[in-house]
Amino acid sequence: MKFKLEHTDSKSKARAGMIKTDHGDIQTPIFMPVGTAGSVKAVHQRELMYDVKAQIILGNTYHLYLRPGLDILEKAGGLHKFNGWSKPILTDSGGYQVFSLAENRKLTEEGAVFKSHIDGSKHLFSPERVMDIQRIIGADIIMAFDECPPYPCDFAYARKSMELTHRWLKRCIDRFDSTEGKYGYSQTLFPIVQGSVFPELRKQSAEFIASCEREGNAIGGLSVGEPVEEMYAMTDMVTDILPKDKPRYLMGVGTPANILEGIALGVDMFDCVMPTRNARNGMLFTSEGIINIRNEKWKDDFSPIDPHINSYVSSFYSKAYLRHLTIAKEILAAQIASIHNLSFYLWLVGQAREHIIAGDFAVWKNQMVEKVSRRL
Ligand code: GUN
């Protein structure tokens, strides 16, 4: 993997760049649709490629390991071959999912022991095991095994957890660097900054992560319930420390406004379930603001969902029709809303990139944050 920094905004820390992988190039800043179990829910690959124009998608080690399992993924020749997505894939390491989904989980120095949320079977995720699993899944970018502490948590817990994440990272690096990809293309490992909302710990963690000199770095442990001001303050501190010539990935973030602010703070990559999960509940993100499509006010609004978004469903289907499908619980409602929301997120980061290159990002960003946060 290679990263080329193309432009840096003069009035903010926003950057435009290009990540090169063996599965193609990614223009940054970028949003990565979440495909937890090997599928972006309700969106098939052709729509993801040509309507949404996704450049990279995300998968989850925890889910893919439990189902379909490593034997099937390896027999398929990796996740790209299995699900038909030929562009880059990033996999999260499972640390975060073990703590949010698994039952009876227990953390030790060795790793995390947990029971599957699917069948109750018992498993151990260690840093070494999680590297091996992500080698088999075959993502282009794989994440270090970390602990994401809950919010709020006290300083002592956050420090212990960060130190464990750092020790686990060393083990991840040792294992990753002593193994090879199984399918003939290269993979890269991103470490994750932790430290909860404590500036001292964030600084320490960012310095440690930077010293590992990997090809890209991630910021974890945010968007877990803390006030947005704290999320921005921690991100701001960390991007001052992480190397400028490598991509920065802010994990699990966020709303359209969070993404624009994150870009202004020097973040290059984002992922979040929000555009797809909220789509399935009738929440639409548009260039004019947020719509609850179940609301009666849309019942006879025959205007397109959002004509500014260059995706077929956004201008072909009306708000009134999508409202009808949603109320009638038609499967098509989830499909249209998911494709639209993802297209909007990809449009938004694409616009941000254009404005960074044009040199007017900061002004555009402030106007856009207001617009996309409005409830219509
Ligand atoms: N997704 C959102 N936040 C995190 C985090 O802190 N760690 C990992 N591994 N995944 C995340």
Short mmCIF file of C-alpha atoms and ligand atoms in Angstrom, two decimals:
data_model
loop_
_atom_site.label_atom_id
_atom_site.label_comp_id
_atom_site.label_asym_id
_atom_site.label_seq_id
_atom_site.Cartn_x
_atom_site.Cartn_y
_atom_site.Cartn_z
CA MET A 1 0.00 0.00 0.00
CA LYS A 2 1.16 3.54 -0.77
CA PHE A 3 -0.24 6.90 0.25
CA LYS A 4 0.31 10.09 -1.69
CA LEU A 5 -0.62 13.35 -0.02
CA GLU A 6 -1.84 15.60 -2.83
CA HIS A 7 -3.15 18.77 -1.17
CA THR A 8 -3.35 20.22 2.33
CA ASP A 9 -5.88 22.96 3.06
CA SER A 10 -4.34 26.26 4.21
CA LYS A 11 -7.14 27.14 6.70
CA SER A 12 -7.68 23.73 8.30
CA LYS A 13 -5.86 20.41 8.59
CA ALA A 14 -7.93 18.89 5.74
CA ARG A 15 -6.02 16.83 3.20
CA ALA A 16 -6.66 15.26 -0.20
CA GLY A 17 -4.67 12.19 -1.07
CA MET A 18 -4.54 8.84 -2.80
CA ILE A 19 -4.12 5.36 -1.30
CA LYS A 20 -2.80 2.77 -3.74
CA THR A 21 -3.55 -0.90 -3.06
CA ASP A 22 -3.27 -4.04 -5.15
CA HIS A 23 -7.07 -3.89 -5.56
CA GLY A 24 -7.04 -0.31 -6.85
CA ASP A 25 -6.75 3.30 -5.78
CA ILE A 26 -8.74 5.13 -3.12
CA GLN A 27 -9.15 8.90 -3.29
CA THR A 28 -9.16 10.46 0.15
CA PRO A 29 -10.91 11.69 2.17
CA ILE A 30 -13.08 8.58 1.84
CA PHE A 31 -16.06 6.96 3.51
CA MET A 32 -16.07 3.14 3.70
CA PRO A 33 -19.50 1.45 3.66
CA VAL A 34 -19.77 -1.22 6.36
CA GLY A 35 -20.21 -4.77 5.09
CA THR A 36 -20.14 -6.54 8.44
CA ALA A 37 -20.74 -10.13 7.39
CA GLY A 38 -19.39 -9.80 3.85
CA SER A 39 -22.35 -7.83 2.52
CA VAL A 40 -23.29 -4.17 2.79
CA LYS A 41 -26.82 -4.75 4.03
CA ALA A 42 -29.50 -4.45 1.31
CA VAL A 43 -26.99 -3.32 -1.36
CA HIS A 44 -25.56 -5.67 -3.99
CA GLN A 45 -22.11 -5.30 -5.51
CA ARG A 46 -23.16 -3.68 -8.81
CA GLU A 47 -25.07 -0.99 -6.93
CA LEU A 48 -22.16 -0.49 -4.56
CA MET A 49 -19.73 -0.13 -7.44
CA TYR A 50 -21.74 1.93 -9.97
CA ASP A 51 -24.47 3.75 -8.00
CA VAL A 52 -22.84 4.36 -4.61
CA LYS A 53 -19.36 4.52 -6.21
CA ALA A 54 -17.74 2.99 -3.12
CA GLN A 55 -13.96 2.75 -3.41
CA ILE A 56 -13.36 0.50 -0.40
CA ILE A 57 -15.67 -1.45 1.91
CA LEU A 58 -15.27 -2.75 5.44
CA GLY A 59 -15.74 -6.25 6.82
CA ASN A 60 -15.66 -7.55 10.40
CA THR A 61 -13.29 -10.28 11.55
CA TYR A 62 -15.61 -11.28 14.39
CA HIS A 63 -18.62 -11.92 12.13
CA LEU A 64 -16.74 -13.52 9.23
CA TYR A 65 -14.77 -15.81 11.54
CA LEU A 66 -17.98 -17.06 13.18
CA ARG A 67 -19.93 -17.25 9.92
CA PRO A 68 -19.20 -18.49 7.23
CA GLY A 69 -15.93 -19.42 9.00
CA LEU A 70 -12.32 -19.58 7.91
CA ASP A 71 -12.46 -22.88 5.99
CA ILE A 72 -15.08 -21.51 3.60
CA LEU A 73 -13.31 -18.16 3.20
CA GLU A 74 -9.99 -19.85 2.48
CA LYS A 75 -11.58 -22.30 0.03
CA ALA A 76 -13.21 -19.35 -1.75
CA GLY A 77 -9.80 -17.71 -2.13
CA GLY A 78 -10.52 -14.90 0.32
CA LEU A 79 -13.34 -12.43 0.87
CA HIS A 80 -12.90 -10.57 -2.46
CA LYS A 81 -13.51 -13.79 -4.38
CA PHE A 82 -16.26 -14.92 -2.02
CA ASN A 83 -18.41 -11.80 -2.21
CA GLY A 84 -17.37 -10.55 -5.65
CA TRP A 85 -16.03 -7.17 -4.51
CA SER A 86 -12.89 -6.57 -6.55
CA LYS A 87 -11.91 -3.21 -5.01
CA PRO A 88 -10.10 -2.76 -1.68
CA ILE A 89 -11.45 -4.19 1.58
CA LEU A 90 -10.54 -3.25 5.16
CA THR A 91 -11.33 -5.57 8.05
CA ASP A 92 -11.80 -4.49 11.64
CA SER A 93 -10.02 -6.77 14.05
CA GLY A 94 -12.86 -8.02 16.21
CA GLY A 95 -11.78 -6.34 19.44
CA TYR A 96 -14.62 -3.85 19.25
CA GLN A 97 -17.24 -6.43 18.21
CA VAL A 98 -16.23 -8.94 20.89
CA PHE A 99 -17.03 -6.27 23.46
CA SER A 100 -20.27 -5.09 21.91
CA LEU A 101 -21.75 -8.42 20.72
CA ALA A 102 -20.22 -11.52 22.25
CA GLU A 103 -21.46 -13.10 25.45
CA ASN A 104 -19.43 -13.97 28.59
CA ARG A 105 -16.37 -12.19 27.27
CA LYS A 106 -13.28 -12.11 29.41
CA LEU A 107 -10.13 -10.14 28.82
CA THR A 108 -6.68 -11.43 29.79
CA GLU A 109 -3.13 -10.58 28.79
CA GLU A 110 -3.36 -13.42 26.27
CA GLY A 111 -6.45 -12.03 24.53
CA ALA A 112 -10.24 -12.14 24.71
CA VAL A 113 -12.20 -15.28 25.46
CA PHE A 114 -15.82 -15.03 24.40
CA LYS A 115 -18.95 -16.95 23.53
CA SER A 116 -20.43 -16.56 20.07
CA HIS A 117 -23.64 -14.52 19.93
CA ILE A 118 -24.83 -17.00 17.28
CA ASP A 119 -24.49 -20.42 18.93
CA GLY A 120 -22.81 -19.85 22.31
CA SER A 121 -19.59 -21.63 21.24
CA LYS A 122 -16.39 -20.55 23.04
CA HIS A 123 -13.47 -18.84 21.26
CA LEU A 124 -10.18 -17.07 21.96
CA PHE A 125 -9.08 -14.02 20.02
CA SER A 126 -5.42 -13.29 20.67
CA PRO A 127 -3.39 -10.71 18.72
CA GLU A 128 -1.65 -13.54 16.82
CA ARG A 129 -4.89 -15.37 16.05
CA VAL A 130 -6.57 -12.18 14.82
CA MET A 131 -3.64 -11.50 12.45
CA ASP A 132 -3.88 -15.06 11.09
CA ILE A 133 -7.65 -14.73 10.65
CA GLN A 134 -7.30 -11.45 8.76
CA ARG A 135 -4.62 -13.03 6.55
CA ILE A 136 -7.19 -15.69 5.65
CA ILE A 137 -10.04 -13.22 5.09
CA GLY A 138 -7.57 -11.41 2.83
CA ALA A 139 -8.46 -7.75 3.38
CA ASP A 140 -6.10 -5.18 1.87
CA ILE A 141 -5.99 -3.23 5.14
CA ILE A 142 -6.21 -5.13 8.41
CA MET A 143 -6.61 -3.67 11.87
CA ALA A 144 -4.64 -4.35 15.03
CA PHE A 145 -6.36 -6.19 17.88
CA ASP A 146 -7.23 -3.57 20.49
CA GLU A 147 -9.49 -2.87 23.43
CA CYS A 148 -11.95 -0.01 22.96
CA PRO A 149 -12.72 1.15 26.51
CA PRO A 150 -16.31 2.13 27.27
CA TYR A 151 -17.36 5.73 27.89
CA PRO A 152 -17.25 6.91 30.56
CA CYS A 153 -14.30 5.12 32.13
CA ASP A 154 -11.89 6.34 34.77
CA PHE A 155 -8.29 7.33 34.10
CA ALA A 156 -6.80 4.22 35.70
CA TYR A 157 -8.92 1.89 33.54
CA ALA A 158 -8.21 3.90 30.38
CA ARG A 159 -4.46 3.78 31.06
CA LYS A 160 -4.41 0.05 31.76
CA SER A 161 -6.48 -0.61 28.67
CA MET A 162 -4.24 1.58 26.48
CA GLU A 163 -1.11 -0.17 27.77
CA LEU A 164 -2.67 -3.56 27.00
CA THR A 165 -3.58 -2.36 23.49
CA HIS A 166 0.05 -1.27 23.00
CA ARG A 167 1.41 -4.63 24.20
CA TRP A 168 -1.07 -6.41 21.93
CA LEU A 169 0.04 -4.19 19.05
CA LYS A 170 3.64 -5.36 19.39
CA ARG A 171 2.42 -8.95 19.18
CA CYS A 172 0.23 -8.08 16.16
CA ILE A 173 3.22 -6.53 14.39
CA ASP A 174 5.50 -9.51 15.17
CA ARG A 175 2.94 -11.95 13.78
CA PHE A 176 1.96 -9.84 10.80
CA ASP A 177 5.55 -9.18 9.77
CA SER A 178 6.49 -12.85 10.04
CA THR A 179 3.63 -14.07 7.83
CA GLU A 180 2.54 -13.44 4.24
CA GLY A 181 -0.69 -12.85 2.39
CA LYS A 182 -2.28 -16.04 1.12
CA TYR A 183 -3.63 -14.85 -2.19
CA GLY A 184 -0.74 -13.13 -3.98
CA TYR A 185 -1.54 -9.48 -3.19
CA SER A 186 -0.17 -7.43 -0.35
CA GLN A 187 -1.88 -6.56 2.92
CA THR A 188 -1.04 -3.82 5.39
CA LEU A 189 -1.61 -3.48 9.15
CA PHE A 190 -2.97 -0.30 10.75
CA PRO A 191 -2.41 0.21 14.51
CA ILE A 192 -5.07 1.98 16.59
CA VAL A 193 -4.64 4.94 18.96
CA GLN A 194 -6.65 4.57 22.19
CA GLY A 195 -6.67 6.58 25.46
CA SER A 196 -10.37 7.37 25.95
CA VAL A 197 -10.95 11.13 26.49
CA PHE A 198 -7.76 11.78 28.48
CA PRO A 199 -5.39 14.14 26.61
CA GLU A 200 -2.31 12.77 28.36
CA LEU A 201 -3.16 9.20 27.34
CA ARG A 202 -4.15 10.15 23.80
CA LYS A 203 -0.79 11.92 23.39
CA GLN A 204 1.11 8.94 24.77
CA SER A 205 -0.83 6.51 22.58
CA ALA A 206 -0.46 8.60 19.40
CA GLU A 207 3.30 8.88 20.00
CA PHE A 208 3.60 5.14 20.52
CA ILE A 209 1.52 4.37 17.42
CA ALA A 210 3.54 6.85 15.32
CA SER A 211 6.78 5.20 16.51
CA CYS A 212 5.62 1.86 15.07
CA GLU A 213 5.96 3.37 11.58
CA ARG A 214 3.20 1.41 9.86
CA GLU A 215 1.78 2.48 6.48
CA GLY A 216 -1.38 3.99 7.98
CA ASN A 217 -2.82 4.70 11.44
CA ALA A 218 -6.24 4.62 13.06
CA ILE A 219 -7.94 6.50 15.88
CA GLY A 220 -10.25 4.30 17.96
CA GLY A 221 -12.25 4.61 21.14
CA LEU A 222 -14.28 7.59 19.95
CA SER A 223 -17.96 8.00 19.06
CA VAL A 224 -18.75 5.73 22.01
CA GLY A 225 -21.07 8.19 23.78
CA GLU A 226 -18.71 11.06 24.63
CA PRO A 227 -19.76 14.66 23.80
CA VAL A 228 -18.75 15.60 20.22
CA GLU A 229 -16.49 18.37 21.55
CA GLU A 230 -14.39 15.71 23.29
CA MET A 231 -14.30 13.58 20.15
CA TYR A 232 -13.07 16.56 18.11
CA ALA A 233 -10.55 17.62 20.78
CA MET A 234 -9.03 14.11 20.95
CA THR A 235 -8.93 13.81 17.15
CA ASP A 236 -7.28 17.23 16.88
CA MET A 237 -4.56 16.26 19.37
CA VAL A 238 -3.89 12.92 17.76
CA THR A 239 -3.67 14.19 14.16
CA ASP A 240 -1.05 16.69 15.34
CA ILE A 241 1.10 13.74 16.38
CA LEU A 242 0.45 11.06 13.72
CA PRO A 243 2.73 11.32 10.67
CA LYS A 244 1.44 13.54 7.87
CA ASP A 245 2.58 11.27 5.07
CA LYS A 246 0.34 8.36 6.13
CA PRO A 247 -3.45 7.99 6.03
CA ARG A 248 -5.43 8.47 9.26
CA TYR A 249 -8.61 6.48 9.85
CA LEU A 250 -11.19 7.63 12.43
CA MET A 251 -13.06 4.43 13.36
CA GLY A 252 -16.84 4.26 13.59
CA VAL A 253 -17.49 7.93 12.77
CA GLY A 254 -20.14 9.17 12.12
CA THR A 255 -22.83 11.65 11.14
CA PRO A 256 -22.30 13.74 7.99
CA ALA A 257 -21.33 16.71 10.23
CA ASN A 258 -18.88 14.53 12.25
CA ILE A 259 -17.23 13.44 9.01
CA LEU A 260 -16.83 17.01 7.73
CA GLU A 261 -15.34 18.11 11.07
CA GLY A 262 -13.08 15.04 11.07
CA ILE A 263 -11.82 15.92 7.59
CA ALA A 264 -11.09 19.46 8.80
CA LEU A 265 -9.03 17.91 11.62
CA GLY A 266 -6.88 15.94 9.18
CA VAL A 267 -8.66 12.57 8.99
CA ASP A 268 -8.62 10.70 5.66
CA MET A 269 -10.80 7.61 6.21
CA PHE A 270 -14.14 6.99 7.94
CA ASP A 271 -16.61 4.13 8.40
CA CYS A 272 -19.97 3.98 10.13
CA VAL A 273 -23.11 1.84 10.12
CA MET A 274 -25.21 5.01 10.28
CA PRO A 275 -26.05 5.46 6.57
CA THR A 276 -27.19 1.85 6.19
CA ARG A 277 -28.65 1.20 9.66
CA ASN A 278 -30.57 4.47 9.75
CA ALA A 279 -31.76 3.90 6.17
CA ARG A 280 -33.47 0.72 7.35
CA ASN A 281 -35.27 2.80 9.99
CA GLY A 282 -36.44 5.43 7.48
CA MET A 283 -33.81 8.12 8.13
CA LEU A 284 -32.45 9.70 4.97
CA PHE A 285 -29.42 11.97 4.71
CA THR A 286 -29.72 14.54 1.92
CA SER A 287 -27.81 17.57 0.68
CA GLU A 288 -30.61 19.74 2.19
CA GLY A 289 -30.80 18.02 5.58
CA ILE A 290 -32.17 14.96 7.38
CA ILE A 291 -35.52 13.40 6.50
CA ASN A 292 -37.65 10.97 8.49
CA ILE A 293 -39.38 9.42 5.52
CA ARG A 294 -42.15 7.95 7.74
CA ASN A 295 -43.34 11.46 8.51
CA GLU A 296 -46.80 12.26 7.09
CA LYS A 297 -45.46 15.44 5.49
CA TRP A 298 -43.82 13.37 2.71
CA LYS A 299 -46.96 11.40 1.76
CA ASP A 300 -47.71 13.49 -1.34
CA ASP A 301 -44.26 14.96 -2.01
CA PHE A 302 -43.48 13.59 -5.46
CA SER A 303 -40.11 15.33 -5.73
CA PRO A 304 -36.98 13.13 -6.01
CA ILE A 305 -35.28 11.92 -2.82
CA ASP A 306 -32.30 14.18 -3.60
CA PRO A 307 -31.63 15.31 -7.20
CA HIS A 308 -28.16 16.61 -6.27
CA ILE A 309 -26.85 13.12 -5.58
CA ASN A 310 -25.55 11.43 -8.68
CA SER A 311 -27.09 8.04 -8.04
CA TYR A 312 -29.98 6.44 -9.91
CA VAL A 313 -32.27 5.83 -6.92
CA SER A 314 -31.79 9.35 -5.49
CA SER A 315 -33.33 11.06 -8.51
CA PHE A 316 -35.54 8.26 -9.90
CA TYR A 317 -37.71 7.58 -6.84
CA SER A 318 -39.92 10.17 -5.11
CA LYS A 319 -40.12 10.82 -1.39
CA ALA A 320 -43.82 9.90 -1.49
CA TYR A 321 -43.11 6.52 -3.08
CA LEU A 322 -40.27 5.73 -0.67
CA ARG A 323 -42.53 6.72 2.25
CA HIS A 324 -45.20 4.34 0.97
CA LEU A 325 -42.69 1.48 0.65
CA THR A 326 -41.39 2.18 4.17
CA ILE A 327 -44.84 2.27 5.78
CA ALA A 328 -45.84 -0.88 3.86
CA LYS A 329 -42.63 -2.59 5.11
CA GLU A 330 -41.57 -3.44 1.55
CA ILE A 331 -38.01 -4.79 1.26
CA LEU A 332 -37.39 -2.31 -1.56
CA ALA A 333 -37.62 0.56 0.94
CA ALA A 334 -34.45 -0.65 2.72
CA GLN A 335 -32.68 -1.09 -0.62
CA ILE A 336 -33.51 2.38 -1.97
CA ALA A 337 -32.82 4.14 1.33
CA SER A 338 -29.49 2.32 1.86
CA ILE A 339 -28.24 3.01 -1.69
CA HIS A 340 -29.32 6.63 -1.39
CA ASN A 341 -27.69 7.23 2.02
CA LEU A 342 -24.42 5.62 0.98
CA SER A 343 -24.43 7.60 -2.28
CA PHE A 344 -24.93 10.74 -0.21
CA TYR A 345 -21.98 9.89 2.10
CA LEU A 346 -19.72 9.16 -0.89
CA TRP A 347 -20.91 12.38 -2.59
CA LEU A 348 -20.15 14.35 0.58
CA VAL A 349 -16.55 13.13 0.92
CA GLY A 350 -16.07 13.58 -2.84
CA GLN A 351 -17.25 17.20 -2.54
CA ALA A 352 -14.94 17.73 0.43
CA ARG A 353 -12.03 16.47 -1.67
CA GLU A 354 -12.91 18.82 -4.53
CA HIS A 355 -13.10 21.80 -2.19
CA ILE A 356 -9.78 20.88 -0.54
CA ILE A 357 -8.19 20.82 -3.99
CA ALA A 358 -9.95 24.06 -5.02
CA GLY A 359 -8.71 25.77 -1.83
CA ASP A 360 -12.10 26.78 -0.34
CA PHE A 361 -12.75 23.81 1.95
CA ALA A 362 -13.05 25.66 5.28
CA VAL A 363 -15.82 28.03 4.12
CA TRP A 364 -17.67 25.27 2.26
CA LYS A 365 -17.39 22.93 5.27
CA ASN A 366 -18.99 25.40 7.68
CA GLN A 367 -21.95 25.99 5.34
CA MET A 368 -22.31 22.28 4.67
CA VAL A 369 -22.24 21.26 8.35
CA GLU A 370 -25.25 23.51 8.93
CA LYS A 371 -27.12 22.24 5.90
CA VAL A 372 -26.61 18.52 6.46
CA SER A 373 -27.49 18.75 10.16
CA ARG A 374 -30.91 20.36 9.59
CA ARG A 375 -34.03 18.27 10.23
CA LEU A 376 -36.44 18.72 7.34
N1 GUN B 1 -14.69 0.69 15.66
C1 GUN B 1 -15.06 1.83 16.27
N2 GUN B 1 -14.20 2.13 17.27
C2 GUN B 1 -13.28 1.14 17.30
C3 GUN B 1 -12.14 0.88 18.14
O1 GUN B 1 -11.81 1.62 19.07
N3 GUN B 1 -11.45 -0.25 17.86
C4 GUN B 1 -11.79 -1.10 16.85
N4 GUN B 1 -11.05 -2.19 16.63
N5 GUN B 1 -12.85 -0.88 16.07
C5 GUN B 1 -13.58 0.23 16.29
#
